Coordinates of C-alpha atoms in Angstrom, one line a residue:
Chain E
X104 CA 117.4 -224.2 199.0
X105 CA 119.2 -223.2 195.8
X106 CA 122.6 -224.5 195.1
X107 CA 124.8 -224.4 192.0
X108 CA 127.4 -227.2 191.5
X109 CA 130.2 -228.0 189.1
X110 CA 132.4 -231.0 188.5
X111 CA 135.3 -231.3 186.0
X112 CA 137.8 -233.7 187.6
X113 CA 137.4 -236.5 185.1
X114 CA 136.8 -236.6 181.3
X115 CA 133.2 -235.6 182.0
X116 CA 132.1 -232.0 182.5
X117 CA 128.9 -231.2 184.3
X118 CA 127.0 -228.4 186.0
X119 CA 123.8 -228.8 188.2
X120 CA 121.4 -226.4 189.8
X121 CA 119.6 -227.9 192.9
X122 CA 116.3 -226.3 193.7
X123 CA 115.2 -228.0 196.9
X124 CA 114.7 -231.6 195.5
X125 CA 114.6 -230.7 191.9
X126 CA 117.8 -230.8 189.8
X127 CA 118.6 -229.1 186.5
X128 CA 121.8 -230.6 185.0
X129 CA 124.1 -230.3 182.0
X130 CA 126.5 -233.2 181.4
X131 CA 128.9 -233.9 178.6
X132 CA 131.7 -236.4 178.0
X133 CA 134.4 -233.9 177.0
X134 CA 138.1 -234.8 177.4
X135 CA 140.0 -231.5 177.3
X136 CA 136.8 -229.6 176.7
X137 CA 136.1 -228.5 180.3
X138 CA 137.4 -224.9 179.9
X139 CA 135.1 -224.3 176.9
X140 CA 132.1 -225.9 178.4
X141 CA 131.8 -225.2 182.1
X142 CA 130.7 -221.6 182.2
X143 CA 128.1 -222.0 179.4
X144 CA 126.8 -225.0 181.3
X145 CA 126.5 -223.0 184.6
X146 CA 124.9 -220.2 182.6
X147 CA 122.4 -222.6 181.0
X148 CA 121.2 -224.2 184.2
X149 CA 120.6 -220.8 185.8
X150 CA 118.8 -219.5 182.7
X151 CA 116.6 -222.6 182.5
X152 CA 115.5 -221.9 186.1
X153 CA 115.2 -218.1 185.5
X154 CA 117.6 -217.5 188.4
X155 CA 120.6 -215.3 188.9
X156 CA 123.6 -216.0 191.1
X157 CA 122.4 -213.5 193.7
X158 CA 119.4 -215.7 194.4
X159 CA 121.4 -218.7 195.3
X160 CA 122.3 -220.0 198.8
X161 CA 125.5 -221.8 198.1
X162 CA 127.9 -223.3 195.6
X163 CA 129.3 -226.9 195.6
X164 CA 132.4 -228.0 193.7
X165 CA 134.1 -231.3 193.0
X166 CA 137.4 -230.6 194.8
X167 CA 139.3 -233.8 193.6
X168 CA 141.0 -236.1 193.6
X169 CA 141.1 -236.4 189.8
X170 CA 143.0 -235.0 186.8
X171 CA 145.1 -232.1 188.3
X172 CA 144.2 -229.6 185.6
X173 CA 140.5 -230.5 185.6
X174 CA 140.3 -230.2 189.3
X175 CA 142.0 -226.8 189.2
X176 CA 139.5 -225.6 186.5
X177 CA 136.6 -226.4 188.8
X178 CA 138.3 -224.9 191.8
X179 CA 139.3 -221.7 190.1
X180 CA 135.8 -221.2 188.7
X181 CA 134.3 -221.8 192.1
X182 CA 136.8 -219.4 193.7
X183 CA 135.9 -216.8 191.1
X184 CA 132.1 -217.1 191.6
X185 CA 132.5 -217.2 195.4
X186 CA 134.8 -214.2 195.5
X187 CA 132.4 -212.2 193.2
X188 CA 129.2 -213.1 195.0
X189 CA 130.2 -213.9 198.5
X190 CA 128.4 -217.3 198.3
X191 CA 129.7 -220.0 200.6
X192 CA 131.1 -223.1 199.0
X193 CA 130.9 -226.8 199.7
X194 CA 134.0 -228.6 198.5
X195 CA 133.0 -232.2 197.7
X196 CA 135.2 -235.2 197.2
X197 CA 135.0 -236.7 193.7
X198 CA 135.3 -240.1 195.3
X199 CA 132.3 -239.4 197.6
X200 CA 130.4 -238.2 194.5
X201 CA 131.1 -241.5 192.7
X202 CA 130.0 -243.4 195.8
X203 CA 126.8 -241.4 196.1
X204 CA 126.0 -241.8 192.4
X205 CA 126.6 -245.6 192.6
X206 CA 124.5 -245.9 195.8
X207 CA 121.6 -244.1 194.2
X208 CA 121.7 -246.1 191.0
X209 CA 122.3 -249.5 192.6
X210 CA 120.8 -249.1 196.1
X211 CA 124.0 -250.5 197.6
X212 CA 125.5 -249.7 201.0
X213 CA 129.2 -250.4 201.2
X214 CA 131.0 -248.9 198.2
X215 CA 134.8 -249.1 197.5
X216 CA 135.7 -246.3 195.0
X217 CA 138.7 -246.6 192.8
X218 CA 139.4 -243.8 190.4
X219 CA 142.2 -244.1 187.8
X220 CA 145.1 -242.0 189.0
X221 CA 147.5 -243.1 186.2
X222 CA 151.0 -244.3 187.0
X223 CA 149.4 -247.6 187.8
X224 CA 147.7 -246.2 190.9
X225 CA 144.2 -245.5 192.0
X226 CA 142.5 -242.8 194.1
X227 CA 140.9 -245.0 196.7
X228 CA 138.1 -244.3 199.2
X229 CA 135.6 -246.6 201.0
X230 CA 132.1 -245.3 201.8
X231 CA 128.9 -246.4 203.5
X232 CA 125.5 -245.0 202.7
X233 CA 124.5 -242.5 205.5
X234 CA 121.1 -242.1 207.1
X235 CA 120.9 -238.4 205.9
X236 CA 121.1 -239.5 202.2
X237 CA 124.8 -238.8 202.0
X238 CA 127.8 -241.1 202.1
X239 CA 130.2 -241.6 205.0
X240 CA 133.9 -242.0 204.4
X241 CA 135.5 -244.9 206.3
X242 CA 139.1 -244.2 207.0
X243 CA 141.0 -241.8 204.6
X244 CA 141.1 -241.2 200.9
X245 CA 144.4 -242.0 199.5
X246 CA 146.4 -242.7 196.3
X247 CA 147.9 -246.2 196.2
X248 CA 148.6 -249.1 193.9
X249 CA 145.6 -251.4 193.4
X250 CA 147.3 -254.1 195.4
X251 CA 147.5 -251.8 198.5
X252 CA 143.9 -250.8 198.4
X253 CA 142.1 -252.3 201.4
X254 CA 138.6 -252.7 202.7
X255 CA 138.1 -251.3 206.2
X256 CA 135.5 -253.6 207.6
X257 CA 133.7 -256.9 207.1
X258 CA 130.5 -257.1 205.2
X259 CA 129.5 -257.2 201.6
X260 CA 131.2 -254.5 199.4
X261 CA 130.7 -253.3 195.8
X262 CA 133.3 -251.5 193.7
X263 CA 132.7 -248.2 191.8
X264 CA 134.8 -246.0 189.6
X265 CA 136.8 -246.4 186.4
X266 CA 139.7 -247.9 188.4
X267 CA 137.8 -251.1 188.6
X268 CA 137.7 -251.5 184.8
X269 CA 141.5 -251.2 184.7
X270 CA 142.5 -253.1 187.9
X271 CA 139.6 -255.4 188.8
X272 CA 142.0 -258.4 189.2
X273 CA 144.2 -256.6 191.6
X274 CA 141.4 -254.8 193.5
X275 CA 139.1 -257.7 194.0
X276 CA 138.7 -259.1 197.5
X277 CA 136.7 -262.1 198.8
X278 CA 134.2 -259.6 200.4
X279 CA 133.6 -258.0 197.1
X280 CA 130.3 -258.8 195.5
X281 CA 130.5 -256.9 192.2
X282 CA 131.7 -253.6 190.6
X283 CA 130.5 -250.9 188.3
X284 CA 133.1 -248.8 186.5
X285 CA 130.9 -246.4 184.6
X286 CA 129.5 -244.2 187.4
X287 CA 131.6 -241.1 187.5
X288 CA 131.4 -238.0 189.6
X289 CA 128.5 -235.9 188.4
X290 CA 127.5 -232.3 189.3
X291 CA 124.2 -233.6 190.5
X292 CA 126.0 -235.9 193.1
X293 CA 128.2 -232.9 194.0
X294 CA 125.1 -230.8 194.4
X295 CA 123.2 -233.3 196.6
X296 CA 126.3 -233.8 198.9
X297 CA 126.8 -230.0 198.8
X298 CA 123.2 -229.5 200.1
X299 CA 123.9 -231.9 203.0
X300 CA 127.1 -230.0 203.8
X301 CA 125.1 -226.8 203.7
X302 CA 122.6 -228.1 206.2
X303 CA 125.4 -229.2 208.4
X304 CA 127.1 -225.8 208.1
X305 CA 130.2 -227.3 206.5
X306 CA 130.8 -224.5 204.0
X307 CA 133.9 -222.4 203.3
X308 CA 134.8 -219.0 201.8
X309 CA 136.6 -218.5 198.5
X310 CA 140.1 -218.8 199.8
X311 CA 139.4 -222.1 201.4
X312 CA 138.2 -223.6 198.2
X313 CA 141.3 -225.6 197.3
X314 CA 142.0 -228.8 195.3
X315 CA 142.7 -232.1 197.0
X316 CA 145.2 -233.9 194.8
X317 CA 146.1 -236.8 197.1
X318 CA 149.2 -237.2 195.0
X319 CA 151.7 -234.7 196.2
X320 CA 154.9 -236.1 194.9
X321 CA 154.8 -234.5 191.5
X322 CA 158.5 -233.9 190.8
X323 CA 160.4 -236.9 189.9
X324 CA 163.9 -235.7 190.8
X325 CA 165.8 -232.6 191.5
X326 CA 168.1 -231.3 188.8
X327 CA 171.6 -230.7 189.8
Chain X
X272 CA 136.3 -198.1 183.1
X273 CA 137.8 -200.1 185.9
X274 CA 139.6 -203.3 184.7
X275 CA 141.0 -206.2 186.8
X276 CA 144.1 -207.8 185.2
X277 CA 145.2 -211.3 186.0
X278 CA 148.6 -212.8 185.0
X279 CA 149.5 -216.5 185.7
X280 CA 151.4 -217.6 182.6
X281 CA 154.5 -218.8 184.4
X282 CA 155.8 -218.5 188.0
X283 CA 154.4 -215.2 189.0
X284 CA 150.8 -214.5 190.2
X285 CA 150.2 -210.9 189.2
X286 CA 147.0 -208.9 189.7
X287 CA 146.2 -205.3 189.1
X288 CA 143.4 -202.7 188.8
X289 CA 143.6 -200.2 186.0
X290 CA 141.1 -197.4 185.7
X291 CA 140.6 -195.4 182.5
X292 CA 140.5 -192.1 184.3
X293 CA 142.8 -192.6 187.2
X294 CA 145.4 -195.0 185.7
X295 CA 146.8 -197.8 187.7
X296 CA 145.1 -198.1 191.1
X297 CA 146.9 -201.0 192.6
X298 CA 149.0 -204.0 191.6
X299 CA 150.2 -207.0 193.6
X300 CA 152.6 -209.8 192.7
X301 CA 153.4 -213.1 194.2
X302 CA 156.6 -214.6 192.9
X303 CA 157.2 -218.4 193.1
X304 CA 161.0 -218.0 192.6
X305 CA 161.9 -219.7 195.9
X306 CA 159.5 -222.6 195.2
X307 CA 161.3 -223.5 192.0
X308 CA 164.8 -222.6 193.1
X309 CA 165.5 -226.1 194.4
X310 CA 164.8 -227.5 190.9
X311 CA 166.8 -225.0 188.9
X312 CA 163.8 -224.1 186.8
X313 CA 160.1 -223.7 186.8
X314 CA 158.2 -227.0 187.5
X315 CA 154.9 -226.5 185.7
X316 CA 152.7 -228.6 188.1
X317 CA 154.1 -226.9 191.2
X318 CA 153.5 -223.5 189.5
X319 CA 149.9 -224.3 188.8
X320 CA 149.4 -225.5 192.4
X321 CA 150.8 -222.4 193.8
X322 CA 148.7 -220.1 191.5
X323 CA 145.4 -221.7 192.7
X324 CA 146.5 -221.4 196.3
X325 CA 147.6 -217.8 196.2
X326 CA 145.1 -216.2 193.8
X327 CA 142.2 -215.4 196.2
X328 CA 144.3 -214.1 199.1
X329 CA 146.2 -211.9 196.6
X330 CA 142.9 -210.7 195.1
X331 CA 141.7 -209.6 198.5
X332 CA 145.0 -207.8 199.1
X333 CA 144.6 -206.1 195.7
X334 CA 141.2 -204.6 196.5
X335 CA 142.3 -203.7 200.0
X336 CA 145.3 -201.8 198.6
X337 CA 143.1 -200.0 196.0
X338 CA 140.5 -199.2 198.7
X339 CA 137.6 -200.0 196.4
X340 CA 134.8 -202.5 196.4
X341 CA 135.2 -205.5 194.1
X342 CA 131.7 -204.8 192.7
X343 CA 133.0 -201.7 191.0
X344 CA 135.0 -203.7 188.4
X345 CA 133.8 -203.0 184.8
X346 CA 135.8 -205.7 183.0
X347 CA 138.3 -208.5 183.5
X348 CA 141.4 -209.2 181.5
X349 CA 143.4 -212.4 181.9
X350 CA 146.5 -213.8 180.2
X351 CA 145.4 -216.5 177.9
X352 CA 148.8 -217.4 176.5
X353 CA 151.4 -218.1 175.5
X354 CA 152.8 -219.8 178.6
X355 CA 152.5 -222.9 180.8
X356 CA 149.1 -224.3 180.0
X357 CA 148.3 -225.5 183.5
X358 CA 149.3 -222.2 185.0
X359 CA 147.4 -220.2 182.4
X360 CA 144.3 -222.1 183.0
X361 CA 144.2 -221.1 186.7
X362 CA 144.2 -217.4 185.9
X363 CA 141.9 -217.9 182.9
X364 CA 139.3 -219.9 184.8
X365 CA 139.4 -217.4 187.7
X366 CA 139.2 -214.4 185.5
X367 CA 136.5 -215.6 183.2
X368 CA 134.4 -216.7 186.1
X369 CA 134.8 -213.5 188.1
X370 CA 133.6 -211.6 185.0
X371 CA 130.7 -213.9 184.5
X372 CA 129.7 -213.7 188.2
X373 CA 130.0 -209.9 188.2
X374 CA 128.1 -209.7 184.9
X375 CA 130.9 -207.7 183.1
X376 CA 132.8 -208.4 179.9
X377 CA 136.1 -210.4 179.8
X378 CA 139.0 -210.4 177.4
X379 CA 141.7 -213.0 176.9
X380 CA 145.0 -211.1 176.6
X381 CA 148.2 -212.2 174.8
X382 CA 151.0 -212.1 177.3
X383 CA 153.4 -210.4 174.9
X384 CA 150.9 -207.8 174.0
X385 CA 150.9 -207.0 177.7
X386 CA 154.7 -206.6 177.7
X387 CA 154.6 -204.5 174.5
X388 CA 152.1 -202.1 175.9
X389 CA 153.6 -201.9 179.4
X390 CA 155.5 -198.6 178.7
X391 CA 152.2 -197.0 178.0
X392 CA 151.5 -197.3 181.8
X393 CA 154.2 -194.8 182.5
X394 CA 154.2 -191.0 182.3
X395 CA 155.5 -189.8 178.8
X396 CA 154.6 -193.0 177.0
X397 CA 155.9 -193.5 173.4
X398 CA 153.7 -192.6 170.5
X399 CA 152.8 -195.3 167.9
X400 CA 154.4 -196.6 165.8
X401 CA 157.5 -197.8 167.8
X402 CA 160.0 -200.6 167.7
X403 CA 160.0 -202.9 170.7
X404 CA 162.8 -205.2 171.8
X405 CA 161.2 -207.8 174.0
X406 CA 163.8 -209.8 175.9
X407 CA 162.9 -212.2 178.6
X408 CA 163.5 -215.8 179.8
X409 CA 161.0 -217.1 177.2
X410 CA 161.3 -214.6 174.3
X411 CA 163.7 -212.5 172.3
X412 CA 161.8 -210.5 169.7
X413 CA 162.0 -207.3 167.7
X414 CA 158.6 -206.1 166.9
X415 CA 157.1 -203.2 164.9
X416 CA 154.2 -201.9 166.9
X417 CA 151.7 -199.8 164.9
X418 CA 149.0 -199.7 167.5
X419 CA 147.1 -201.9 169.9
X420 CA 146.9 -205.3 168.1
X421 CA 149.1 -204.2 165.2
X422 CA 152.3 -206.2 165.5
X423 CA 154.9 -207.2 162.9
X424 CA 157.7 -209.4 164.0
X425 CA 161.0 -208.1 162.6
X426 CA 163.2 -210.6 164.2
X427 CA 163.3 -213.3 166.8
X428 CA 165.6 -215.9 168.4
X429 CA 166.1 -219.0 166.3
X430 CA 167.0 -221.0 169.5
X431 CA 167.4 -219.9 173.1
X432 CA 165.8 -216.7 174.4
X433 CA 168.3 -214.1 175.7
X434 CA 167.1 -214.6 179.3
X435 CA 167.4 -218.3 178.9
X436 CA 171.0 -218.0 177.8
X437 CA 171.6 -215.7 180.8
X438 CA 170.1 -218.3 183.2
X439 CA 171.9 -221.3 181.6
X440 CA 175.3 -219.5 181.6
X441 CA 174.7 -218.5 185.3
X442 CA 174.0 -222.1 186.1
X443 CA 177.3 -223.3 184.6
X444 CA 179.1 -220.6 186.8
X445 CA 177.2 -222.1 189.8
X446 CA 175.2 -219.0 190.4
X447 CA 172.0 -219.3 192.4
X448 CA 168.6 -219.6 190.5
X449 CA 167.3 -217.5 188.8
X450 CA 170.7 -216.9 187.4
X451 CA 170.2 -213.9 185.1
X452 CA 170.3 -211.1 187.7
X453 CA 173.1 -212.9 189.6
X454 CA 175.2 -213.1 186.4
X455 CA 174.7 -209.4 185.8
X456 CA 175.9 -208.7 189.3
X457 CA 178.9 -210.9 188.9
X458 CA 179.7 -209.2 185.5
X459 CA 180.1 -205.9 187.3
X460 CA 183.3 -207.2 188.9
X461 CA 184.6 -208.7 185.7
X462 CA 187.5 -207.2 183.7
X463 CA 185.9 -206.3 180.3
X464 CA 189.2 -206.7 178.5
X465 CA 190.1 -210.2 179.6
X466 CA 187.8 -212.2 177.3
X467 CA 185.9 -211.5 174.2
X468 CA 182.9 -213.6 173.1
X469 CA 181.4 -213.7 169.6
X470 CA 178.4 -211.5 168.6
X471 CA 176.2 -214.2 167.1
X472 CA 174.4 -213.5 163.8
X473 CA 175.6 -209.9 163.5
X474 CA 178.0 -210.5 160.6
X475 CA 175.1 -211.2 158.2
X476 CA 172.0 -209.1 157.5
X477 CA 168.7 -209.7 159.2
X478 CA 167.2 -209.2 162.6
X479 CA 167.0 -212.7 164.0
X480 CA 169.0 -213.8 167.1
X481 CA 170.8 -216.9 168.2
X482 CA 172.1 -217.3 171.7
X483 CA 172.6 -221.0 172.1
X484 CA 176.1 -220.9 170.5
X485 CA 177.1 -218.1 172.9
X486 CA 176.1 -220.2 175.8
X487 CA 178.3 -223.1 174.5
X488 CA 181.1 -220.7 173.9
X489 CA 180.8 -219.5 177.5
X490 CA 180.9 -223.2 178.7
X491 CA 184.0 -224.0 176.7
X492 CA 185.8 -220.9 177.8
X493 CA 184.9 -221.6 181.5
X494 CA 186.2 -225.1 181.2
X495 CA 189.5 -223.9 179.8
X496 CA 190.1 -221.6 182.7
X497 CA 191.0 -222.1 186.3
X498 CA 187.8 -222.0 188.3
X499 CA 188.6 -218.8 190.2
X500 CA 186.2 -215.9 191.2
X501 CA 188.1 -213.6 188.9
X502 CA 187.7 -215.9 185.9
X503 CA 184.0 -216.5 186.7
X504 CA 183.5 -212.7 186.8
X505 CA 185.4 -212.3 183.5
X506 CA 183.3 -215.0 181.8
X507 CA 180.1 -213.3 183.1
X508 CA 181.3 -209.9 181.9
X509 CA 182.3 -211.2 178.4
X510 CA 179.0 -213.0 178.1
X511 CA 176.9 -210.0 179.2
X512 CA 178.8 -207.7 176.9
X513 CA 178.3 -210.1 173.9
X514 CA 174.5 -210.3 174.6
X515 CA 174.1 -206.6 175.1
X516 CA 176.2 -205.8 172.1
X517 CA 174.3 -208.2 169.9
X518 CA 171.0 -206.7 171.0
X519 CA 172.3 -203.2 170.4
X520 CA 173.4 -204.1 166.9
X521 CA 170.1 -205.6 166.0
X522 CA 168.1 -202.7 167.5
X523 CA 170.2 -200.2 165.5
X524 CA 169.4 -202.1 162.3
X525 CA 165.7 -202.2 163.2
X526 CA 165.6 -198.5 163.8
X527 CA 167.4 -197.7 160.5
X528 CA 165.3 -200.2 158.5
X529 CA 162.1 -198.8 159.7
X530 CA 163.1 -195.1 160.1
X531 CA 161.4 -195.1 163.5
X532 CA 163.3 -193.6 166.4
X533 CA 161.2 -194.7 169.3
X534 CA 162.6 -197.9 170.9
X535 CA 160.7 -199.7 173.7
X536 CA 162.6 -202.2 175.7
X537 CA 160.4 -204.7 177.6
X538 CA 160.7 -208.1 179.3
X539 CA 162.7 -209.3 182.2
X540 CA 166.1 -208.8 180.6
X541 CA 165.1 -205.3 179.9
X542 CA 165.8 -204.6 183.5
X543 CA 169.5 -205.3 182.9
X544 CA 171.4 -202.1 183.7
X545 CA 174.1 -202.3 181.1
X546 CA 171.5 -203.1 178.4
X547 CA 169.5 -200.1 179.3
X548 CA 172.5 -197.8 179.2
X549 CA 173.6 -199.0 175.8
X550 CA 170.1 -198.9 174.2
X551 CA 169.5 -195.4 175.7
X552 CA 172.7 -194.2 174.0
X553 CA 171.8 -196.0 170.8
X554 CA 168.4 -194.4 170.5
X555 CA 169.8 -191.0 171.1
X556 CA 172.5 -191.6 168.5
X557 CA 169.8 -192.6 166.0
X558 CA 168.0 -189.4 166.7
X559 CA 165.3 -191.1 168.8
X560 CA 164.6 -192.1 172.3
X561 CA 164.5 -195.3 174.3
X562 CA 161.5 -196.1 176.6
X563 CA 161.8 -198.5 179.5
X564 CA 158.9 -199.7 181.6
X565 CA 159.6 -199.3 185.3
X566 CA 161.6 -202.4 186.4
X567 CA 158.6 -204.1 188.1
X568 CA 156.7 -203.9 184.8
X569 CA 159.5 -205.4 182.8
X570 CA 159.0 -208.8 184.5
X571 CA 155.7 -210.5 184.5
X572 CA 152.9 -208.5 186.2
X573 CA 149.2 -208.0 186.3
X574 CA 149.3 -204.3 185.5
X575 CA 150.3 -204.8 181.9
X576 CA 147.5 -207.3 181.4
X577 CA 145.0 -205.0 183.0
X578 CA 146.2 -202.2 180.7
X579 CA 146.1 -204.3 177.5
X580 CA 142.7 -205.6 178.5
X581 CA 141.5 -202.1 179.2
X582 CA 142.5 -201.0 175.7
X583 CA 140.6 -203.9 174.1
X584 CA 137.5 -203.6 176.4
X585 CA 137.3 -199.9 175.6
X586 CA 137.1 -200.7 171.9
X587 CA 134.2 -203.0 172.6
X588 CA 135.9 -206.4 172.6
X589 CA 134.0 -208.9 174.7
X590 CA 134.7 -212.7 174.7
X591 CA 132.2 -215.5 175.0
X592 CA 132.0 -217.7 178.1
X593 CA 134.9 -220.0 177.0
X594 CA 137.9 -220.0 179.4
X595 CA 140.8 -219.4 177.0
X596 CA 144.2 -220.7 177.5
X597 CA 146.7 -221.6 174.9
X598 CA 150.4 -222.6 175.4
X599 CA 151.3 -221.4 171.9
X600 CA 149.8 -218.2 170.4
X601 CA 151.6 -216.4 167.6
X602 CA 151.9 -212.6 168.4
X603 CA 151.4 -211.6 164.8
X604 CA 148.0 -213.4 164.6
X605 CA 146.5 -210.7 166.9
X606 CA 144.1 -208.2 165.5
X607 CA 143.4 -204.6 166.5
X608 CA 140.6 -204.5 169.0
X609 CA 137.1 -203.8 167.7
X610 CA 133.5 -204.3 168.7
X611 CA 133.6 -208.0 167.9
X612 CA 133.0 -211.0 170.0
X613 CA 136.1 -213.2 170.0
X614 CA 135.0 -216.8 169.6

């Protein structure tokens, strides 16, 4: 299968082309550089494989949570490509992508992801490695203070995501073995999880490709 | 050449298809006015969220109305600024990606260039050069327009835009958001001889505007009066008369200074009935003619972006793959279109 993926919800910007098991990726740490970089990156991975959009089976996109503007860039790009080509899209959680990336690097099973949500909160999701190579969300993703983040079941857990570097003291629990803060969501992780979604038929059309912000109270107060 | 235009610089999602041979094929608009009404102004994050939610359904509606296949598009034009950065980015990312996926060129369009060229969408368009008065909630400008991309700013507001002053004055009179049109309706019932407001910056030479003091004058006047419907209408009328008069005086100066008779009136405030009447009379008195885009093209819309983009694409302009969005972008930094890659 051939799948094109993009991820711009954190300071990193990345694009990946999955060709069965082989991945071609472009990745750059680029705060505020996503708008300039993402299409050239997508163009480059296709060019390297000598493929055009018409030869693909699907798209996958990091749908958030993350920086609002970054998430919307990825979503609007995916919407545009999906509308123009008719390709189906797998919207992938950025928290799941971090869990997958951490699981792959460290061979761990229970992963508690905390992504910095600013305002002294984290985007929080707890995952287990799944038999199909993906990750399984336990409970729900949410935005909360580090103190309110909870582990859903007993067992040995590891932490992942940049929230751990900021709030390790508040996030730590007795069941927690260790944490890694430097695995972010990558387009490759989005592509791998997208391929699983493709096999399971969990794809959507352009109009259903929408951001997941988790934080929905964005207006402080109403003016009089 | 068939061009898709995308406008998302503020609180309207506007899309249009313009064809070089057949003209405007279709245009659709989704206004977020109700979404922001509770807050008394546009909330940028909410605007961005709504654009990304509405864009694709609206795009499908556009092609349905035009009755053509999306694959027929030859180029994409999107508003790249000035405006709300988050809102701009949605339309820019969508537009640039559509063009990339279709394998057609894209151009980043200046929002105000869209407004300035909007009258060219209508039958009997003005010839270049012309003088344009651009009056909206975000801008008050007098511009010499020599051609596509040839703009010289003759005067502009040193503080509030005219539309902003309308909205703020409407708010102090407790009119519903957005207040400008409501204030104009209330002014219809006001006695024009009851109150007289100053005509700011008309006593001295120059083509710049200032409307912030007028707003304060309206506030102080309103506070000094009994809060009755008659008094509110009189304040609305005196305010509207002062704004219209000021704009007319500056336009007269601009026409005389440049010796040009063609006056284009664009932007949301350009839909104001009294302003239109007075500027039409002014242009005739000066031996020229006033041109008004149809009301739906005075406010933000996709058609003007499609048209401005069409003119640039036709001249061979083609941007690189960067998604362009810039909150501030001086109008007079634009260049005439040419076969150059903007990068």
